[in-house]
PDB file of C-alpha atoms in Angstrom:
ATOM      1  CA  MET V  13    -162.443  39.114   4.345  1.00 50.00           C
ATOM      2  CA  LYS V  14    -165.338  41.599   4.326  1.00 48.00           C
ATOM      3  CA  LYS V  15    -165.064  41.949   0.516  1.00 50.00           C
ATOM      4  CA  ARG V  16    -165.110  38.151   0.150  1.00 51.00           C
ATOM      5  CA  LEU V  17    -168.260  37.873   2.310  1.00 45.00           C
ATOM      6  CA  THR V  18    -169.919  40.689   0.377  1.00 49.00           C
ATOM      7  CA  ARG V  19    -169.078  38.990  -2.916  1.00 52.00           C
ATOM      8  CA  THR V  20    -170.431  35.658  -1.609  1.00 51.00           C
ATOM      9  CA  PHE V  21    -173.609  37.349  -0.421  1.00 50.00           C
ATOM     10  CA  ARG V  22    -174.103  38.980  -3.793  1.00 56.00           C
ATOM     11  CA  TRP V  23    -173.616  35.685  -5.604  1.00 49.00           C
ATOM     12  CA  SER V  24    -176.041  33.963  -3.235  1.00 55.00           C
ATOM     13  CA  ALA V  25    -178.620  36.699  -3.701  1.00 52.00           C
ATOM     14  CA  ALA V  26    -178.242  36.564  -7.470  1.00 52.00           C
ATOM     15  CA  LEU V  27    -178.565  32.768  -7.453  1.00 51.00           C
ATOM     16  CA  LEU V  28    -181.679  32.955  -5.256  1.00 50.00           C
ATOM     17  CA  ALA V  29    -183.224  35.546  -7.575  1.00 51.00           C
ATOM     18  CA  LEU V  30    -182.508  33.334 -10.568  1.00 50.00           C
ATOM     19  CA  VAL V  31    -184.095  30.302  -8.900  1.00 44.00           C
ATOM     20  CA  ILE V  32    -187.190  32.327  -7.972  1.00 46.00           C
ATOM     21  CA  MET V  33    -187.450  33.624 -11.543  1.00 45.00           C
ATOM     22  CA  LEU V  34    -187.141  30.127 -13.037  1.00 44.00           C
ATOM     23  CA  VAL V  35    -189.721  28.700 -10.664  1.00 42.00           C
ATOM     24  CA  ALA V  36    -192.086  31.557 -11.412  1.00 41.00           C
ATOM     25  CA  SER V  37    -191.664  31.186 -15.152  1.00 42.00           C
ATOM     26  CA  GLY V  38    -192.127  27.443 -14.849  1.00 43.00           C
ATOM     27  CA  CYS V  39    -195.355  27.943 -12.970  1.00 41.00           C
ATOM     28  CA  GLY V  40    -196.449  30.536 -15.462  1.00 38.00           C
ATOM     29  CA  GLY V  41    -195.743  28.157 -18.348  1.00 38.00           C
ATOM     30  CA  SER V  42    -198.349  25.781 -17.036  1.00 38.00           C
ATOM     31  CA  GLY V  43    -200.770  28.485 -15.984  1.00 40.00           C
ATOM     32  CA  ASN V  44    -204.469  28.161 -16.596  1.00 41.00           C
ATOM     33  CA  THR V  45    -204.882  30.679 -19.382  1.00 47.00           C
ATOM     34  CA  ASP V  46    -201.401  31.217 -20.833  1.00 89.00           C
ATOM     35  CA  THR V  47    -202.166  29.973 -24.330  1.00 95.00           C
ATOM     36  CA  LEU V  48    -205.550  31.683 -24.411  1.00 96.00           C
ATOM     37  CA  GLU V  49    -204.015  34.960 -23.227  1.00 96.00           C
ATOM     38  CA  ALA V  50    -201.229  34.649 -25.790  1.00 96.00           C
ATOM     39  CA  ILE V  51    -203.764  34.193 -28.587  1.00 97.00           C
ATOM     40  CA  LYS V  52    -205.720  37.258 -27.488  1.00 97.00           C
ATOM     41  CA  LYS V  53    -202.577  39.357 -27.107  1.00 97.00           C
ATOM     42  CA  ARG V  54    -201.276  38.226 -30.494  1.00 97.00           C
ATOM     43  CA  GLY V  55    -204.676  38.764 -32.111  1.00 98.00           C
ATOM     44  CA  LYS V  56    -204.361  35.532 -34.017  1.00 98.00           C
ATOM     45  CA  LEU V  57    -204.979  31.810 -33.465  1.00 98.00           C
ATOM     46  CA  VAL V  58    -202.251  29.535 -34.852  1.00 98.00           C
ATOM     47  CA  ALA V  59    -203.778  26.163 -35.720  1.00 98.00           C
ATOM     48  CA  GLY V  60    -201.892  23.050 -36.798  1.00 98.00           C
ATOM     49  CA  VAL V  61    -203.846  21.397 -39.612  1.00 98.00           C
ATOM     50  CA  LYS V  62    -203.341  18.831 -42.357  1.00 96.00           C
ATOM     51  CA  TYR V  63    -202.621  20.037 -45.887  1.00 96.00           C
ATOM     52  CA  ASP V  64    -202.943  16.606 -47.508  1.00 92.00           C
ATOM     53  CA  THR V  65    -206.224  15.216 -46.200  1.00 92.00           C
ATOM     54  CA  LYS V  66    -209.251  15.738 -48.433  1.00 91.00           C
ATOM     55  CA  LEU V  67    -212.453  16.632 -46.558  1.00 94.00           C
ATOM     56  CA  PHE V  68    -210.506  17.729 -43.452  1.00 96.00           C
ATOM     57  CA  GLY V  69    -207.565  19.833 -44.600  1.00 97.00           C
ATOM     58  CA  LEU V  70    -206.390  19.902 -48.209  1.00 95.00           C
ATOM     59  CA  GLN V  71    -204.355  22.592 -49.949  1.00 95.00           C
ATOM     60  CA  ASP V  72    -205.410  23.623 -53.427  1.00 94.00           C
ATOM     61  CA  PRO V  73    -202.166  23.724 -55.446  1.00 92.00           C
ATOM     62  CA  ALA V  74    -203.603  26.373 -57.759  1.00 94.00           C
ATOM     63  CA  THR V  75    -204.713  28.877 -55.114  1.00 95.00           C
ATOM     64  CA  GLY V  76    -202.704  27.794 -52.081  1.00 94.00           C
ATOM     65  CA  ASN V  77    -205.905  27.819 -50.023  1.00 96.00           C
ATOM     66  CA  VAL V  78    -206.436  25.066 -47.450  1.00 98.00           C
ATOM     67  CA  GLU V  79    -210.002  23.824 -47.075  1.00 97.00           C
ATOM     68  CA  GLY V  80    -211.882  21.179 -45.130  1.00 97.00           C
ATOM     69  CA  PHE V  81    -213.891  20.309 -42.037  1.00 98.00           C
ATOM     70  CA  ASP V  82    -210.969  20.882 -39.659  1.00 98.00           C
ATOM     71  CA  ILE V  83    -210.258  24.250 -41.294  1.00 98.00           C
ATOM     72  CA  ASP V  84    -213.825  25.422 -40.701  1.00 98.00           C
ATOM     73  CA  ILE V  85    -213.599  24.325 -37.058  1.00 98.00           C
ATOM     74  CA  ALA V  86    -210.385  26.364 -36.710  1.00 98.00           C
ATOM     75  CA  LYS V  87    -212.103  29.418 -38.190  1.00 98.00           C
ATOM     76  CA  ALA V  88    -215.047  29.002 -35.801  1.00 98.00           C
ATOM     77  CA  LEU V  89    -212.632  28.842 -32.858  1.00 98.00           C
ATOM     78  CA  ALA V  90    -210.884  32.022 -34.007  1.00 98.00           C
ATOM     79  CA  LYS V  91    -214.260  33.749 -34.206  1.00 98.00           C
ATOM     80  CA  LYS V  92    -215.164  32.626 -30.677  1.00 98.00           C
ATOM     81  CA  ILE V  93    -211.883  33.822 -29.163  1.00 98.00           C
ATOM     82  CA  LEU V  94    -211.175  36.901 -31.289  1.00 98.00           C
ATOM     83  CA  GLY V  95    -214.532  37.739 -32.859  1.00 98.00           C
ATOM     84  CA  ASP V  96    -213.260  37.220 -36.403  1.00 98.00           C
ATOM     85  CA  GLU V  97    -212.884  33.895 -38.215  1.00 98.00           C
ATOM     86  CA  THR V  98    -210.170  35.304 -40.465  1.00 98.00           C
ATOM     87  CA  LYS V  99    -207.841  35.826 -37.510  1.00 98.00           C
ATOM     88  CA  VAL V 100    -206.365  32.360 -37.823  1.00 98.00           C
ATOM     89  CA  GLU V 101    -203.007  31.246 -39.184  1.00 98.00           C
ATOM     90  CA  LEU V 102    -202.904  27.720 -40.549  1.00 98.00           C
ATOM     91  CA  LYS V 103    -199.655  25.788 -40.174  1.00 98.00           C
ATOM     92  CA  GLU V 104    -199.125  22.432 -41.816  1.00 97.00           C
ATOM     93  CA  VAL V 105    -198.636  19.451 -39.528  1.00 97.00           C
ATOM     94  CA  THR V 106    -198.348  15.734 -40.160  1.00 94.00           C
ATOM     95  CA  SER V 107    -199.185  12.839 -37.875  1.00 91.00           C
ATOM     96  CA  LYS V 108    -195.472  12.643 -37.095  1.00 92.00           C
ATOM     97  CA  THR V 109    -194.762  16.332 -36.416  1.00 96.00           C
ATOM     98  CA  ARG V 110    -197.923  17.689 -34.786  1.00 97.00           C
ATOM     99  CA  ILE V 111    -197.268  16.910 -31.106  1.00 97.00           C
ATOM    100  CA  ASP V 112    -193.693  18.235 -31.223  1.00 97.00           C
ATOM    101  CA  MET V 113    -194.892  21.417 -32.928  1.00 97.00           C
ATOM    102  CA  LEU V 114    -197.477  21.916 -30.183  1.00 98.00           C
ATOM    103  CA  LYS V 115    -194.971  21.316 -27.393  1.00 96.00           C
ATOM    104  CA  ASN V 116    -192.449  23.668 -29.029  1.00 96.00           C
ATOM    105  CA  GLY V 117    -195.009  26.465 -29.202  1.00 95.00           C
ATOM    106  CA  ASP V 118    -195.086  26.562 -33.009  1.00 97.00           C
ATOM    107  CA  ILE V 119    -198.882  26.171 -32.883  1.00 98.00           C
ATOM    108  CA  ASP V 120    -201.601  26.853 -30.309  1.00 98.00           C
ATOM    109  CA  ILE V 121    -203.769  23.851 -31.081  1.00 98.00           C
ATOM    110  CA  ILE V 122    -203.848  20.709 -33.218  1.00 98.00           C
ATOM    111  CA  ILE V 123    -206.980  20.321 -35.350  1.00 98.00           C
ATOM    112  CA  ALA V 124    -205.802  17.523 -37.616  1.00 97.00           C
ATOM    113  CA  THR V 125    -207.748  14.235 -37.584  1.00 95.00           C
ATOM    114  CA  MET V 126    -206.038  13.306 -34.323  1.00 95.00           C
ATOM    115  CA  THR V 127    -207.364  10.253 -32.504  1.00 94.00           C
ATOM    116  CA  ILE V 128    -207.688  10.525 -28.731  1.00 96.00           C
ATOM    117  CA  THR V 129    -205.609   7.792 -27.084  1.00 95.00           C
ATOM    118  CA  GLU V 130    -204.413   7.151 -23.532  1.00 96.00           C
ATOM    119  CA  GLU V 131    -200.812   7.332 -24.684  1.00 95.00           C
ATOM    120  CA  ARG V 132    -201.322  10.735 -26.281  1.00 96.00           C
ATOM    121  CA  LYS V 133    -203.147  12.010 -23.195  1.00 97.00           C
ATOM    122  CA  GLU V 134    -199.820  11.757 -21.386  1.00 97.00           C
ATOM    123  CA  GLN V 135    -198.357  14.311 -23.799  1.00 97.00           C
ATOM    124  CA  VAL V 136    -201.266  16.658 -24.566  1.00 98.00           C
ATOM    125  CA  ASP V 137    -204.720  17.613 -23.320  1.00 98.00           C
ATOM    126  CA  PHE V 138    -207.681  16.873 -25.562  1.00 98.00           C
ATOM    127  CA  SER V 139    -210.958  18.589 -26.197  1.00 98.00           C
ATOM    128  CA  ASP V 140    -214.189  16.627 -26.239  1.00 98.00           C
ATOM    129  CA  VAL V 141    -214.624  14.365 -29.267  1.00 97.00           C
ATOM    130  CA  TYR V 142    -215.464  16.441 -32.335  1.00 97.00           C
ATOM    131  CA  PHE V 143    -215.590  13.666 -34.944  1.00 96.00           C
ATOM    132  CA  GLU V 144    -216.180   9.908 -34.780  1.00 93.00           C
ATOM    133  CA  ALA V 145    -214.207   7.845 -37.284  1.00 93.00           C
ATOM    134  CA  GLY V 146    -213.030   4.242 -37.643  1.00 94.00           C
ATOM    135  CA  GLN V 147    -210.082   2.580 -39.357  1.00 96.00           C
ATOM    136  CA  SER V 148    -210.701   0.781 -42.640  1.00 96.00           C
ATOM    137  CA  LEU V 149    -208.965  -0.364 -45.837  1.00 97.00           C
ATOM    138  CA  LEU V 150    -208.832   1.259 -49.285  1.00 97.00           C
ATOM    139  CA  VAL V 151    -208.140  -0.979 -52.276  1.00 98.00           C
ATOM    140  CA  LYS V 152    -208.431  -0.954 -56.053  1.00 97.00           C
ATOM    141  CA  LYS V 153    -211.872  -2.063 -57.186  1.00 96.00           C
ATOM    142  CA  GLY V 154    -211.782  -5.772 -57.954  1.00 95.00           C
ATOM    143  CA  SER V 155    -208.982  -6.410 -55.473  1.00 97.00           C
ATOM    144  CA  PRO V 156    -208.994  -9.839 -53.791  1.00 97.00           C
ATOM    145  CA  ILE V 157    -208.645  -8.003 -50.464  1.00 97.00           C
ATOM    146  CA  THR V 158    -212.057  -7.789 -48.830  1.00 96.00           C
ATOM    147  CA  GLY V 159    -211.038  -7.059 -45.230  1.00 96.00           C
ATOM    148  CA  LEU V 160    -208.509  -7.748 -42.497  1.00 96.00           C
ATOM    149  CA  GLU V 161    -208.816 -11.503 -43.012  1.00 96.00           C
ATOM    150  CA  SER V 162    -207.342 -11.077 -46.513  1.00 96.00           C
ATOM    151  CA  LEU V 163    -204.088  -9.572 -45.260  1.00 97.00           C
ATOM    152  CA  ASN V 164    -201.134 -11.964 -45.053  1.00 96.00           C
ATOM    153  CA  LYS V 165    -197.367 -12.112 -45.526  1.00 96.00           C
ATOM    154  CA  ASP V 166    -197.796 -11.553 -49.273  1.00 96.00           C
ATOM    155  CA  THR V 167    -199.758  -8.298 -48.940  1.00 97.00           C
ATOM    156  CA  LYS V 168    -198.289  -4.815 -48.620  1.00 98.00           C
ATOM    157  CA  VAL V 169    -200.305  -2.326 -46.599  1.00 98.00           C
ATOM    158  CA  LEU V 170    -199.535   1.388 -46.822  1.00 98.00           C
ATOM    159  CA  THR V 171    -200.055   3.824 -43.959  1.00 96.00           C
ATOM    160  CA  VAL V 172    -198.650   7.024 -42.442  1.00 94.00           C
ATOM    161  CA  LYS V 173    -195.828   7.508 -39.945  1.00 92.00           C
ATOM    162  CA  GLY V 174    -196.801   8.504 -36.423  1.00 87.00           C
ATOM    163  CA  SER V 175    -200.461   7.538 -36.829  1.00 88.00           C
ATOM    164  CA  THR V 176    -202.589   5.237 -34.689  1.00 89.00           C
ATOM    165  CA  SER V 177    -203.411   3.485 -37.958  1.00 93.00           C
ATOM    166  CA  ALA V 178    -199.832   2.243 -38.240  1.00 93.00           C
ATOM    167  CA  GLN V 179    -199.961   0.821 -34.713  1.00 93.00           C
ATOM    168  CA  ASN V 180    -203.376  -0.746 -35.220  1.00 95.00           C
ATOM    169  CA  ILE V 181    -202.617  -2.493 -38.492  1.00 96.00           C
ATOM    170  CA  ARG V 182    -199.503  -4.108 -37.034  1.00 95.00           C
ATOM    171  CA  GLU V 183    -201.650  -5.535 -34.248  1.00 96.00           C
ATOM    172  CA  LYS V 184    -204.560  -6.542 -36.472  1.00 95.00           C
ATOM    173  CA  ALA V 185    -202.501  -7.976 -39.350  1.00 96.00           C
ATOM    174  CA  PRO V 186    -199.120  -8.980 -37.899  1.00 96.00           C
ATOM    175  CA  GLU V 187    -198.071 -10.982 -40.976  1.00 96.00           C
ATOM    176  CA  ALA V 188    -198.630  -8.209 -43.511  1.00 97.00           C
ATOM    177  CA  VAL V 189    -195.793  -6.050 -44.803  1.00 97.00           C
ATOM    178  CA  ILE V 190    -196.351  -2.479 -43.567  1.00 97.00           C
ATOM    179  CA  LEU V 191    -194.931   0.472 -45.504  1.00 97.00           C
ATOM    180  CA  GLU V 192    -195.094   3.913 -43.857  1.00 96.00           C
ATOM    181  CA  PHE V 193    -195.134   7.271 -45.638  1.00 96.00           C
ATOM    182  CA  GLU V 194    -194.736  10.866 -44.473  1.00 92.00           C
ATOM    183  CA  ASN V 195    -198.287  11.900 -45.374  1.00 92.00           C
ATOM    184  CA  TYR V 196    -201.548  10.616 -46.832  1.00 90.00           C
ATOM    185  CA  GLN V 197    -201.072  11.963 -50.339  1.00 91.00           C
ATOM    186  CA  ASP V 198    -197.707  10.187 -50.638  1.00 95.00           C
ATOM    187  CA  ALA V 199    -199.307   6.967 -49.418  1.00 96.00           C
ATOM    188  CA  PHE V 200    -202.227   7.289 -51.841  1.00 97.00           C
ATOM    189  CA  THR V 201    -199.866   8.073 -54.733  1.00 96.00           C
ATOM    190  CA  ALA V 202    -197.921   4.916 -53.853  1.00 98.00           C
ATOM    191  CA  LEU V 203    -201.131   2.873 -53.785  1.00 98.00           C
ATOM    192  CA  LYS V 204    -202.153   4.176 -57.210  1.00 97.00           C
ATOM    193  CA  ALA V 205    -198.663   3.347 -58.516  1.00 97.00           C
ATOM    194  CA  GLY V 206    -199.051  -0.263 -57.372  1.00 96.00           C
ATOM    195  CA  GLN V 207    -196.479  -0.076 -54.575  1.00 97.00           C
ATOM    196  CA  GLY V 208    -198.949  -1.653 -52.174  1.00 97.00           C
ATOM    197  CA  ASP V 209    -202.133  -3.709 -52.088  1.00 98.00           C
ATOM    198  CA  ALA V 210    -204.126  -1.619 -49.607  1.00 98.00           C
ATOM    199  CA  LEU V 211    -203.976   1.680 -47.765  1.00 98.00           C
ATOM    200  CA  THR V 212    -205.232   1.931 -44.211  1.00 97.00           C
ATOM    201  CA  THR V 213    -206.274   4.871 -42.083  1.00 94.00           C
ATOM    202  CA  ASP V 214    -209.546   6.326 -40.817  1.00 93.00           C
ATOM    203  CA  ASN V 215    -212.561   5.742 -43.030  1.00 93.00           C
ATOM    204  CA  SER V 216    -213.262   9.479 -43.172  1.00 90.00           C
ATOM    205  CA  ILE V 217    -209.827  10.125 -44.715  1.00 92.00           C
ATOM    206  CA  LEU V 218    -210.129   7.170 -47.079  1.00 94.00           C
ATOM    207  CA  LEU V 219    -213.498   8.487 -48.225  1.00 91.00           C
ATOM    208  CA  GLY V 220    -211.760  11.654 -49.376  1.00 92.00           C
ATOM    209  CA  MET V 221    -209.265   9.591 -51.374  1.00 94.00           C
ATOM    210  CA  GLN V 222    -212.082   7.594 -52.946  1.00 92.00           C
ATOM    211  CA  GLN V 223    -213.691  10.845 -54.031  1.00 89.00           C
ATOM    212  CA  GLN V 224    -210.413  11.818 -55.679  1.00 90.00           C
ATOM    213  CA  ASP V 225    -210.276   8.520 -57.577  1.00 95.00           C
ATOM    214  CA  PRO V 226    -213.491   6.430 -57.782  1.00 94.00           C
ATOM    215  CA  SER V 227    -211.537   3.429 -59.086  1.00 97.00           C
ATOM    216  CA  PHE V 228    -210.768   2.695 -55.426  1.00 97.00           C
ATOM    217  CA  GLU V 229    -213.174   1.503 -52.728  1.00 95.00           C
ATOM    218  CA  LEU V 230    -213.370   0.926 -48.979  1.00 95.00           C
ATOM    219  CA  VAL V 231    -213.656  -2.702 -47.903  1.00 96.00           C
ATOM    220  CA  GLY V 232    -214.133  -4.704 -44.723  1.00 93.00           C
ATOM    221  CA  GLY V 233    -215.945  -2.049 -42.706  1.00 91.00           C
ATOM    222  CA  ASN V 234    -214.371  -0.350 -39.673  1.00 93.00           C
ATOM    223  CA  PHE V 235    -212.165  -2.379 -37.362  1.00 95.00           C
ATOM    224  CA  THR V 236    -211.385   0.328 -34.776  1.00 94.00           C
ATOM    225  CA  ASP V 237    -213.007   3.340 -33.152  1.00 93.00           C
ATOM    226  CA  GLU V 238    -211.152   6.589 -33.854  1.00 92.00           C
ATOM    227  CA  PRO V 239    -212.579   9.518 -31.860  1.00 95.00           C
ATOM    228  CA  TYR V 240    -210.949  12.764 -33.010  1.00 97.00           C
ATOM    229  CA  GLY V 241    -210.074  15.461 -30.500  1.00 98.00           C
ATOM    230  CA  MET V 242    -208.348  18.837 -30.695  1.00 98.00           C
ATOM    231  CA  ALA V 243    -205.041  18.783 -28.837  1.00 98.00           C
ATOM    232  CA  ILE V 244    -203.791  21.559 -26.566  1.00 98.00           C
ATOM    233  CA  LYS V 245    -200.541  21.945 -24.652  1.00 97.00           C
ATOM    234  CA  LYS V 246    -200.861  20.599 -21.128  1.00 97.00           C
ATOM    235  CA  GLY V 247    -201.660  23.059 -18.355  1.00 95.00           C
ATOM    236  CA  ASN V 248    -204.263  25.155 -20.191  1.00 97.00           C
ATOM    237  CA  PRO V 249    -207.646  24.138 -18.743  1.00 96.00           C
ATOM    238  CA  GLU V 250    -209.270  27.473 -19.662  1.00 97.00           C
ATOM    239  CA  PHE V 251    -208.320  26.984 -23.300  1.00 98.00           C
ATOM    240  CA  VAL V 252    -209.687  23.421 -23.244  1.00 98.00           C
ATOM    241  CA  LYS V 253    -212.883  24.756 -21.677  1.00 98.00           C
ATOM    242  CA  THR V 254    -213.201  27.395 -24.402  1.00 98.00           C
ATOM    243  CA  VAL V 255    -212.783  24.792 -27.154  1.00 98.00           C
ATOM    244  CA  ASN V 256    -215.388  22.525 -25.566  1.00 98.00           C
ATOM    245  CA  GLU V 257    -217.776  25.462 -25.265  1.00 98.00           C
ATOM    246  CA  LEU V 258    -217.330  26.097 -28.973  1.00 98.00           C
ATOM    247  CA  LEU V 259    -218.178  22.477 -29.837  1.00 98.00           C
ATOM    248  CA  LYS V 260    -221.327  22.629 -27.731  1.00 98.00           C
ATOM    249  CA  GLU V 261    -222.363  25.918 -29.321  1.00 98.00           C
ATOM    250  CA  LEU V 262    -221.828  24.538 -32.835  1.00 98.00           C
ATOM    251  CA  LYS V 263    -223.890  21.441 -32.084  1.00 97.00           C
ATOM    252  CA  ASP V 264    -226.664  23.282 -30.255  1.00 98.00           C
ATOM    253  CA  SER V 265    -227.032  25.787 -33.093  1.00 98.00           C
ATOM    254  CA  GLY V 266    -227.062  23.148 -35.828  1.00 97.00           C
ATOM    255  CA  GLU V 267    -223.923  24.628 -37.407  1.00 97.00           C
ATOM    256  CA  TYR V 268    -221.941  21.446 -36.691  1.00 97.00           C
ATOM    257  CA  ASP V 269    -224.438  19.335 -38.667  1.00 97.00           C
ATOM    258  CA  LYS V 270    -224.241  21.784 -41.586  1.00 97.00           C
ATOM    259  CA  LEU V 271    -220.443  21.626 -41.684  1.00 97.00           C
ATOM    260  CA  TYR V 272    -220.481  17.838 -41.366  1.00 94.00           C
ATOM    261  CA  GLU V 273    -222.935  17.412 -44.233  1.00 94.00           C
ATOM    262  CA  GLN V 274    -221.111  19.992 -46.344  1.00 95.00           C
ATOM    263  CA  TRP V 275    -217.836  18.068 -46.190  1.00 94.00           C
ATOM    264  CA  MET V 276    -218.861  14.439 -45.619  1.00 89.00           C
ATOM    265  CA  GLY V 277    -221.889  14.453 -47.873  1.00 85.00           C
ATOM    266  CA  VAL V 278    -224.060  12.824 -45.208  1.00 80.00           C
ATOM    267  CA  LYS V 279    -225.647  13.906 -41.942  1.00 83.00           C
ATOM    268  CA  PRO V 280    -223.915  12.851 -38.695  1.00 81.00           C
ATOM    269  CA  GLU V 281    -225.477   9.838 -36.983  1.00 71.00           C
TER     270      GLU V 281
END
């Protein structure tokens, strides 16, 4: 009987210790500075960026280097946290994969033309807005499509999976046929091959495509507001604060305007 009670006590004590450990680790997982501390301890910032989006994050097939506005922001953040802009690892994300990769701990932060939405705020925390964009349409020059009003059941519009652009175009042009691709380069390749009549996403991204092939043009102006934010795993207010401090420092110093003009070709409004 005594042995049975002792065994029961031991099991109860072990179970209690396990519960305490799980609760503590759960609390720690949502602690204020966990991600920031992990970055400092690791000595490297892991940023999720696009590899297929000219002007923001585009990989050079010859060198393997990824360059763009978002990449320079990632480097600036690494410099702020670790004192060295080279202490950043870039990992490719797409509109479809980026939130899952953040939640799984594959990346520390998403810096990848990500529009701030109420729905996404339920899954991640956002920095302040770091870029103002708006959704538009890219078509072949001479196309009869001049804007949203031109889209009907006979037009095919190309976009990217997991993007706000895909949601918006279905609302704005419910009769149009919508074809979704894994990334922007695949969608643009399909447009050039005649698989669709128009490609829709943020004007800033479309501008990069137009620079790649001037036989295409943006039409119809912007029909949405797309404020970009950097996304961070929930429960890291100190990390969010650090990112927002960086944005303020870049803007106050004039460095933000230089980066914007370098990549966009115009000064920010």
